[in-house]
Tab-separated table of C-alpha atoms in Angstrom:
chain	number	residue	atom	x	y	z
A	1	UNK	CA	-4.524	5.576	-7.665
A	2	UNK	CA	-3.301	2.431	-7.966
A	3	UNK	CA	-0.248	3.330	-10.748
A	4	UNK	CA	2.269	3.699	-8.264
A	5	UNK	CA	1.489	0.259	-6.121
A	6	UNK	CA	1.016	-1.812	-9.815
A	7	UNK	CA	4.609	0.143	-10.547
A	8	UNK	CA	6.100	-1.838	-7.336
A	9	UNK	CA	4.216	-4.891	-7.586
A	10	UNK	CA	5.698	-5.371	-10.748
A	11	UNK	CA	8.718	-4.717	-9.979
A	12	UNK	CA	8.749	-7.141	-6.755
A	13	UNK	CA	6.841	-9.885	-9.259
A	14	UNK	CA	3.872	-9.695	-7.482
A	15	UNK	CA	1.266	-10.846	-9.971
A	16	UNK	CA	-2.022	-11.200	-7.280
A	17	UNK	CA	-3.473	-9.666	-4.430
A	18	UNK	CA	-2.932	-13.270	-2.541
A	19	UNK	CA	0.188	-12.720	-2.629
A	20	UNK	CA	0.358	-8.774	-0.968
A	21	UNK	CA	1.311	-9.381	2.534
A	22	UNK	CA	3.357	-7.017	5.008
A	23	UNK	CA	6.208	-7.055	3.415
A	24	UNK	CA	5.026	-5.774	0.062
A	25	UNK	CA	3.452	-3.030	1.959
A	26	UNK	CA	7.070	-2.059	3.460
A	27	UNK	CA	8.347	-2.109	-0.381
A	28	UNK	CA	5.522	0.317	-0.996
A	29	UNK	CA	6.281	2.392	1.797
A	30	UNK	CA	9.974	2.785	0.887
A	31	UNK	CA	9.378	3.227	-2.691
A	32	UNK	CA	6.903	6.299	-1.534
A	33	UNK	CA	9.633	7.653	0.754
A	34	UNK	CA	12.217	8.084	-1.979
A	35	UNK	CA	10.533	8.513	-4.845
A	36	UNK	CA	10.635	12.286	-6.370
A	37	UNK	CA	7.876	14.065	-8.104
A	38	UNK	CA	8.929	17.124	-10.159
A	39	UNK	CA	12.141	17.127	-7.880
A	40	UNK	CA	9.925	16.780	-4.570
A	41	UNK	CA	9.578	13.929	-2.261
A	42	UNK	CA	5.695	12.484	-1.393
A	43	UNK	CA	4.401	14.734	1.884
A	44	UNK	CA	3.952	12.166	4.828
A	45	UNK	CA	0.087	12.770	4.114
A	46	UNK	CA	0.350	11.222	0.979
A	47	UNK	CA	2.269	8.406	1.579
A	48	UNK	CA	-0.210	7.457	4.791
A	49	UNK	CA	-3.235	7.710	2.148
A	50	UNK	CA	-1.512	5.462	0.017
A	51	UNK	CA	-0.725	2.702	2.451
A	52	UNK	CA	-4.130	3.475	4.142
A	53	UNK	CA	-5.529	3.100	0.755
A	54	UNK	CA	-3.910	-0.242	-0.136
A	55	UNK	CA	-4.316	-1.759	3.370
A	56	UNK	CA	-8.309	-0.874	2.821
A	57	UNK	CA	-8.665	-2.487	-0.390
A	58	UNK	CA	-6.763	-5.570	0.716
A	59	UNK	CA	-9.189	-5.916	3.632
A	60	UNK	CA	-12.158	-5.458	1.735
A	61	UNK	CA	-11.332	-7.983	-0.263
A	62	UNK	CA	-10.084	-10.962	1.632
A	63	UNK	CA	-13.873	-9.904	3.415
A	64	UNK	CA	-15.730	-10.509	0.343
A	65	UNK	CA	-14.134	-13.742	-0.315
A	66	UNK	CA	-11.831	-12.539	-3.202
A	67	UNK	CA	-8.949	-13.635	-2.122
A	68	UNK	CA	-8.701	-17.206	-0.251
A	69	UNK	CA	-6.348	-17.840	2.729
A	70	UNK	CA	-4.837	-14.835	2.969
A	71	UNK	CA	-3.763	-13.115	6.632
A	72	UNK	CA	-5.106	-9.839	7.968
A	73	UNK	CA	-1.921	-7.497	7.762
A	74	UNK	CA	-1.728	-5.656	11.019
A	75	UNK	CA	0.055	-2.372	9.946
A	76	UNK	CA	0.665	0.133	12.370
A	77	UNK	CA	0.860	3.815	11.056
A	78	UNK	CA	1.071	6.613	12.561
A	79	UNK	CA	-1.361	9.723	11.230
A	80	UNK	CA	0.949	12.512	10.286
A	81	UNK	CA	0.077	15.785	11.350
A	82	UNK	CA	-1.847	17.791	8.460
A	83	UNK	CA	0.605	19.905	6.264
């Protein structure tokens, strides 16, 4: 699950989790919305999962101590209707 946020990470030389913040997550979020799959764009569902996803696991682990002195990113989605 994590290919396609390692694919932009790399890309935007992030090399840590200490250093994802908010704007990372709008790189992501842009790379999902124009990226094409087998000539098809990513359904809205799939690109809420994803940041959903990523916003979890960067949560979970500036909770367990695994990152140090890193900010809660407040990201406000909105849940797209099921398709």
């Amino acid at each position: 699950r994590f290919n396609k946020f390692l694919k932009v990470c790399l890309h935007a030389k992030i090399g840590t989790w200490d250093e994802v913040d908010r704007s990372v997550i709008d790189i992501y979020g842009k790379f999902l919305c124009t990226t094409k799959v087998r000539g098809r764009n990513y359904a809205e569902k799939t690109i809420y999962d994803e940041l959903v996803f990523v916003l979890s696991v960067h949560k979970w682990l500036r909770e367990e101590k695994h990152i140090q002195d890193a900010e809660p990113i407040i990201y406000h989605l909105k849940k797209p209707e099921c398709q």
